[in-house]
PDB file of C-alpha atoms in Angstrom:
ATOM      1  CA  MET A  48     131.406 133.992 131.534  1.00  0.00           C
ATOM      2  CA  ARG A  49     128.046 135.639 132.188  1.00  0.00           C
ATOM      3  CA  GLN A  50     128.560 135.682 135.956  1.00  0.00           C
ATOM      4  CA  GLN A  51     132.164 136.900 135.923  1.00  0.00           C
ATOM      5  CA  GLY A  52     131.193 140.129 137.696  1.00  0.00           C
ATOM      6  CA  ASP A  53     129.234 138.316 140.417  1.00  0.00           C
ATOM      7  CA  GLY A  54     131.376 135.703 142.139  1.00  0.00           C
ATOM      8  CA  SER A  55     128.811 134.711 144.762  1.00  0.00           C
ATOM      9  CA  TYR A  56     126.115 134.059 142.137  1.00  0.00           C
ATOM     10  CA  ARG A  57     128.602 132.115 139.992  1.00  0.00           C
ATOM     11  CA  GLU A  58     129.507 129.958 142.998  1.00  0.00           C
ATOM     12  CA  LEU A  59     125.820 129.390 143.795  1.00  0.00           C
ATOM     13  CA  LEU A  60     125.177 128.184 140.233  1.00  0.00           C
ATOM     14  CA  SER A  61     128.219 125.902 140.429  1.00  0.00           C
ATOM     15  CA  ARG A  62     126.899 124.334 143.633  1.00  0.00           C
ATOM     16  CA  ILE A  63     123.462 123.842 142.021  1.00  0.00           C
ATOM     17  CA  ARG A  64     125.157 122.147 139.073  1.00  0.00           C
ATOM     18  CA  VAL A  65     126.719 119.511 141.337  1.00  0.00           C
ATOM     19  CA  GLY A  66     123.843 119.326 143.846  1.00  0.00           C
ATOM     20  CA  LEU A  67     125.727 120.713 146.860  1.00  0.00           C
ATOM     21  CA  LEU A  68     123.627 123.664 148.013  1.00  0.00           C
ATOM     22  CA  ILE A  69     124.383 125.358 151.304  1.00  0.00           C
ATOM     23  CA  PRO A  70     121.676 126.991 153.476  1.00  0.00           C
ATOM     24  CA  SER A  71     122.459 130.521 152.265  1.00  0.00           C
ATOM     25  CA  ASP A  72     121.941 129.353 148.638  1.00  0.00           C
ATOM     26  CA  CYS A  73     118.407 128.298 149.492  1.00  0.00           C
ATOM     27  CA  ASP A  74     117.758 131.687 151.124  1.00  0.00           C
ATOM     28  CA  ILE A  75     118.974 133.543 148.024  1.00  0.00           C
ATOM     29  CA  LEU A  76     116.915 131.371 145.669  1.00  0.00           C
ATOM     30  CA  GLU A  77     113.823 131.667 147.876  1.00  0.00           C
ATOM     31  CA  LYS A  78     113.992 135.475 147.567  1.00  0.00           C
ATOM     32  CA  ARG A  79     114.056 135.194 143.771  1.00  0.00           C
ATOM     33  CA  LYS A  80     111.244 132.661 143.506  1.00  0.00           C
ATOM     34  CA  ILE A  81     108.126 133.815 141.682  1.00  0.00           C
ATOM     35  CA  SER A  82     104.855 133.099 143.495  1.00  0.00           C
ATOM     36  CA  PHE A  83     102.007 132.360 141.128  1.00  0.00           C
ATOM     37  CA  LYS A  84      98.381 133.216 141.791  1.00  0.00           C
ATOM     38  CA  GLY A  85      96.806 131.068 139.082  1.00  0.00           C
ATOM     39  CA  GLU A  86      95.953 127.401 139.413  1.00  0.00           C
ATOM     40  CA  SER A  87      96.223 126.203 135.807  1.00  0.00           C
ATOM     41  CA  PHE A  88      99.397 125.770 133.785  1.00  0.00           C
ATOM     42  CA  GLU A  89      98.202 128.290 131.183  1.00  0.00           C
ATOM     43  CA  THR A  90      97.431 130.934 133.817  1.00  0.00           C
ATOM     44  CA  ARG A  91     100.803 130.470 135.479  1.00  0.00           C
ATOM     45  CA  LEU A  92     102.538 130.563 132.108  1.00  0.00           C
ATOM     46  CA  ASN A  93     100.849 133.901 131.347  1.00  0.00           C
ATOM     47  CA  GLU A  94     101.873 135.235 134.769  1.00  0.00           C
ATOM     48  CA  LEU A  95     105.478 134.242 134.069  1.00  0.00           C
ATOM     49  CA  CYS A  96     105.381 135.903 130.626  1.00  0.00           C
ATOM     50  CA  ASP A  97     103.983 139.084 132.206  1.00  0.00           C
ATOM     51  CA  PHE A  98     106.704 139.027 134.859  1.00  0.00           C
ATOM     52  CA  ILE A  99     109.446 138.646 132.244  1.00  0.00           C
ATOM     53  CA  ASN A 100     107.988 141.373 130.002  1.00  0.00           C
ATOM     54  CA  ASN A 101     107.691 143.803 132.921  1.00  0.00           C
ATOM     55  CA  PHE A 102     111.204 143.211 134.223  1.00  0.00           C
ATOM     56  CA  SER A 103     113.569 146.081 133.457  1.00  0.00           C
ATOM     57  CA  SER A 104     116.421 144.001 132.010  1.00  0.00           C
ATOM     58  CA  ASP A 105     117.020 140.653 130.380  1.00  0.00           C
ATOM     59  CA  ILE A 106     116.519 137.849 132.838  1.00  0.00           C
ATOM     60  CA  VAL A 107     116.951 134.115 132.594  1.00  0.00           C
ATOM     61  CA  CYS A 108     114.372 131.760 134.057  1.00  0.00           C
ATOM     62  CA  LEU A 109     115.698 128.502 135.431  1.00  0.00           C
ATOM     63  CA  LEU A 110     113.121 125.831 134.698  1.00  0.00           C
ATOM     64  CA  PRO A 111     113.172 122.165 135.700  1.00  0.00           C
ATOM     65  CA  ASN A 112     113.044 120.646 132.212  1.00  0.00           C
ATOM     66  CA  ASN A 113     113.324 121.374 128.481  1.00  0.00           C
ATOM     67  CA  HIS A 114     109.592 120.905 127.879  1.00  0.00           C
ATOM     68  CA  MET A 115     108.715 123.753 130.259  1.00  0.00           C
ATOM     69  CA  CYS A 116     111.410 125.899 128.646  1.00  0.00           C
ATOM     70  CA  ASP A 117     109.936 125.184 125.201  1.00  0.00           C
ATOM     71  CA  GLN A 118     106.455 126.121 126.487  1.00  0.00           C
ATOM     72  CA  LEU A 119     107.712 129.415 127.937  1.00  0.00           C
ATOM     73  CA  ASN A 120     109.664 130.263 124.782  1.00  0.00           C
ATOM     74  CA  ALA A 121     106.614 129.561 122.598  1.00  0.00           C
ATOM     75  CA  ALA A 122     104.366 131.689 124.828  1.00  0.00           C
ATOM     76  CA  MET A 123     106.837 134.584 124.781  1.00  0.00           C
ATOM     77  CA  LEU A 124     107.212 134.307 121.002  1.00  0.00           C
ATOM     78  CA  ASN A 125     103.410 134.345 120.573  1.00  0.00           C
ATOM     79  CA  ARG A 126     103.293 137.738 122.308  1.00  0.00           C
ATOM     80  CA  ILE A 127     105.432 139.316 119.580  1.00  0.00           C
ATOM     81  CA  THR A 128     103.300 140.614 116.707  1.00  0.00           C
ATOM     82  CA  SER A 129     105.881 140.407 113.895  1.00  0.00           C
ATOM     83  CA  LYS A 130     105.673 137.500 111.439  1.00  0.00           C
ATOM     84  CA  GLU A 131     107.188 134.115 112.189  1.00  0.00           C
ATOM     85  CA  ILE A 132     110.475 133.237 110.517  1.00  0.00           C
ATOM     86  CA  PHE A 133     111.344 129.557 110.266  1.00  0.00           C
ATOM     87  CA  LEU A 134     114.986 128.527 110.360  1.00  0.00           C
ATOM     88  CA  ILE A 135     116.250 125.065 109.491  1.00  0.00           C
ATOM     89  CA  ALA A 136     119.826 124.121 110.323  1.00  0.00           C
ATOM     90  CA  GLU A 137     121.852 122.775 107.442  1.00  0.00           C
ATOM     91  CA  ASP A 138     124.904 120.676 108.152  1.00  0.00           C
ATOM     92  CA  THR A 139     127.908 121.342 105.985  1.00  0.00           C
ATOM     93  CA  ILE A 140     130.837 119.029 105.621  1.00  0.00           C
ATOM     94  CA  ASP A 141     134.339 120.406 105.627  1.00  0.00           C
ATOM     95  CA  CYS A 142     136.703 117.517 106.140  1.00  0.00           C
ATOM     96  CA  ILE A 143     139.243 115.426 104.298  1.00  0.00           C
ATOM     97  CA  SER A 144     137.692 113.515 101.418  1.00  0.00           C
ATOM     98  CA  TYR A 145     138.034 109.973 102.784  1.00  0.00           C
ATOM     99  CA  MET A 146     136.053 110.972 105.920  1.00  0.00           C
ATOM    100  CA  LYS A 147     133.292 112.736 103.984  1.00  0.00           C
ATOM    101  CA  LYS A 148     131.194 109.600 103.345  1.00  0.00           C
ATOM    102  CA  LYS A 149     131.292 108.599 107.022  1.00  0.00           C
ATOM    103  CA  VAL A 150     130.258 112.094 108.078  1.00  0.00           C
ATOM    104  CA  GLU A 151     127.459 112.194 105.474  1.00  0.00           C
ATOM    105  CA  LYS A 152     126.140 108.860 106.757  1.00  0.00           C
ATOM    106  CA  VAL A 153     126.016 110.118 110.348  1.00  0.00           C
ATOM    107  CA  LEU A 154     124.278 113.315 109.242  1.00  0.00           C
ATOM    108  CA  SER A 155     121.740 111.472 107.054  1.00  0.00           C
ATOM    109  CA  ASN A 156     120.754 109.299 110.033  1.00  0.00           C
ATOM    110  CA  ASN A 157     120.280 112.445 112.081  1.00  0.00           C
ATOM    111  CA  ASP A 158     117.566 114.335 110.175  1.00  0.00           C
ATOM    112  CA  ASP A 159     114.904 114.588 112.882  1.00  0.00           C
ATOM    113  CA  ASP A 160     116.776 113.718 116.057  1.00  0.00           C
ATOM    114  CA  ASP A 161     117.680 116.749 118.172  1.00  0.00           C
ATOM    115  CA  THR A 162     119.428 114.525 120.711  1.00  0.00           C
ATOM    116  CA  LYS A 163     122.197 113.832 118.205  1.00  0.00           C
ATOM    117  CA  THR A 164     122.798 117.553 117.740  1.00  0.00           C
ATOM    118  CA  ALA A 165     123.827 118.100 121.363  1.00  0.00           C
ATOM    119  CA  GLY A 166     120.350 119.330 122.269  1.00  0.00           C
ATOM    120  CA  LEU A 167     120.196 122.019 119.600  1.00  0.00           C
ATOM    121  CA  SER A 168     117.057 122.033 117.491  1.00  0.00           C
ATOM    122  CA  ARG A 169     117.298 121.636 113.736  1.00  0.00           C
ATOM    123  CA  ARG A 170     114.187 123.772 113.273  1.00  0.00           C
ATOM    124  CA  ILE A 171     113.465 126.972 115.181  1.00  0.00           C
ATOM    125  CA  THR A 172     110.997 129.807 114.849  1.00  0.00           C
ATOM    126  CA  ILE A 173     112.043 133.396 115.498  1.00  0.00           C
ATOM    127  CA  LYS A 174     110.497 136.831 115.070  1.00  0.00           C
ATOM    128  CA  ILE A 175     111.921 140.311 114.803  1.00  0.00           C
ATOM    129  CA  GLY A 176     112.128 141.475 118.412  1.00  0.00           C
ATOM    130  CA  ALA A 177     112.519 137.970 119.847  1.00  0.00           C
ATOM    131  CA  LYS A 178     115.176 137.174 122.411  1.00  0.00           C
ATOM    132  CA  VAL A 179     117.548 134.392 121.416  1.00  0.00           C
ATOM    133  CA  MET A 180     120.214 132.678 123.474  1.00  0.00           C
ATOM    134  CA  ILE A 181     123.618 131.572 122.239  1.00  0.00           C
ATOM    135  CA  ARG A 182     124.027 127.919 123.191  1.00  0.00           C
ATOM    136  CA  ARG A 183     127.704 127.456 122.345  1.00  0.00           C
ATOM    137  CA  ASN A 184     130.865 129.333 123.266  1.00  0.00           C
ATOM    138  CA  ILE A 185     131.935 131.111 120.077  1.00  0.00           C
ATOM    139  CA  ASP A 186     134.307 133.913 121.094  1.00  0.00           C
ATOM    140  CA  ALA A 187     134.563 134.910 124.755  1.00  0.00           C
ATOM    141  CA  SER A 188     136.440 138.125 123.965  1.00  0.00           C
ATOM    142  CA  LEU A 189     133.388 139.311 122.003  1.00  0.00           C
ATOM    143  CA  GLY A 190     130.901 138.108 124.613  1.00  0.00           C
ATOM    144  CA  LEU A 191     129.650 135.335 122.324  1.00  0.00           C
ATOM    145  CA  VAL A 192     129.337 132.667 124.986  1.00  0.00           C
ATOM    146  CA  ASN A 193     126.827 130.021 125.983  1.00  0.00           C
ATOM    147  CA  GLY A 194     123.894 131.817 127.611  1.00  0.00           C
ATOM    148  CA  THR A 195     124.356 135.257 126.064  1.00  0.00           C
ATOM    149  CA  ILE A 196     120.937 136.714 125.239  1.00  0.00           C
ATOM    150  CA  ALA A 197     120.563 138.788 122.076  1.00  0.00           C
ATOM    151  CA  THR A 198     117.581 140.369 120.307  1.00  0.00           C
ATOM    152  CA  VAL A 199     116.703 139.605 116.676  1.00  0.00           C
ATOM    153  CA  ILE A 200     116.698 142.933 114.833  1.00  0.00           C
ATOM    154  CA  SER A 201     116.555 141.921 111.155  1.00  0.00           C
ATOM    155  CA  VAL A 202     116.554 139.009 108.759  1.00  0.00           C
ATOM    156  CA  SER A 203     117.925 138.957 105.216  1.00  0.00           C
ATOM    157  CA  GLN A 204     116.539 136.476 102.761  1.00  0.00           C
ATOM    158  CA  ASP A 205     116.927 135.665  99.096  1.00  0.00           C
ATOM    159  CA  LYS A 206     113.998 137.231  97.202  1.00  0.00           C
ATOM    160  CA  ASN A 207     113.700 134.297  94.766  1.00  0.00           C
ATOM    161  CA  THR A 208     113.898 131.356  97.162  1.00  0.00           C
ATOM    162  CA  ASP A 209     112.927 132.817 100.567  1.00  0.00           C
ATOM    163  CA  TYR A 210     116.169 131.241 101.809  1.00  0.00           C
ATOM    164  CA  ILE A 211     117.287 132.958 105.022  1.00  0.00           C
ATOM    165  CA  GLU A 212     120.772 134.295 104.367  1.00  0.00           C
ATOM    166  CA  LYS A 213     121.438 136.192 107.583  1.00  0.00           C
ATOM    167  CA  VAL A 214     119.897 136.861 110.972  1.00  0.00           C
ATOM    168  CA  LYS A 215     121.127 140.057 112.606  1.00  0.00           C
ATOM    169  CA  VAL A 216     120.995 140.269 116.395  1.00  0.00           C
ATOM    170  CA  ARG A 217     121.774 143.001 118.931  1.00  0.00           C
ATOM    171  CA  LEU A 218     124.039 141.787 121.697  1.00  0.00           C
ATOM    172  CA  PRO A 219     123.989 143.275 125.171  1.00  0.00           C
ATOM    173  CA  SER A 220     126.692 145.813 125.971  1.00  0.00           C
ATOM    174  CA  ILE A 221     129.791 144.177 127.363  1.00  0.00           C
TER     175      ILE A 221
END
């Protein structure tokens, strides 16, 4: 969905996905590669954060593994001065009654294991001004698709319990 206006880039990403790059793909990717000056991981991470912050529009960095992605996300979040907001996913059960106990059992065995939530974290930290990425297709006609980047603009919480009721985000123009 995100590459619908750029067929050649969409095709390149599809070939990467299945491991069938052609020579021109390598040329395109080589032109977009970031060359780091620093030697240490921390220095290179700061260079990457600077690059992203200085880029004129929202960009996506393709990284080799989830750990590096988590490190980059944490470093970018640390650069935002607003206070941290902690979100914890809560599973709700909406199914026919005889299935409810089975579903509850699966969910109770799943408290700390992100791998059983299709790679989505149960606990995340955000800040006002942070970029967030939708990781599921919700409604393509509204642009709410896997990979859409939005910006957190406000958070509503219950004054008595500090329970987060709503996170408001600004989506890019479609």
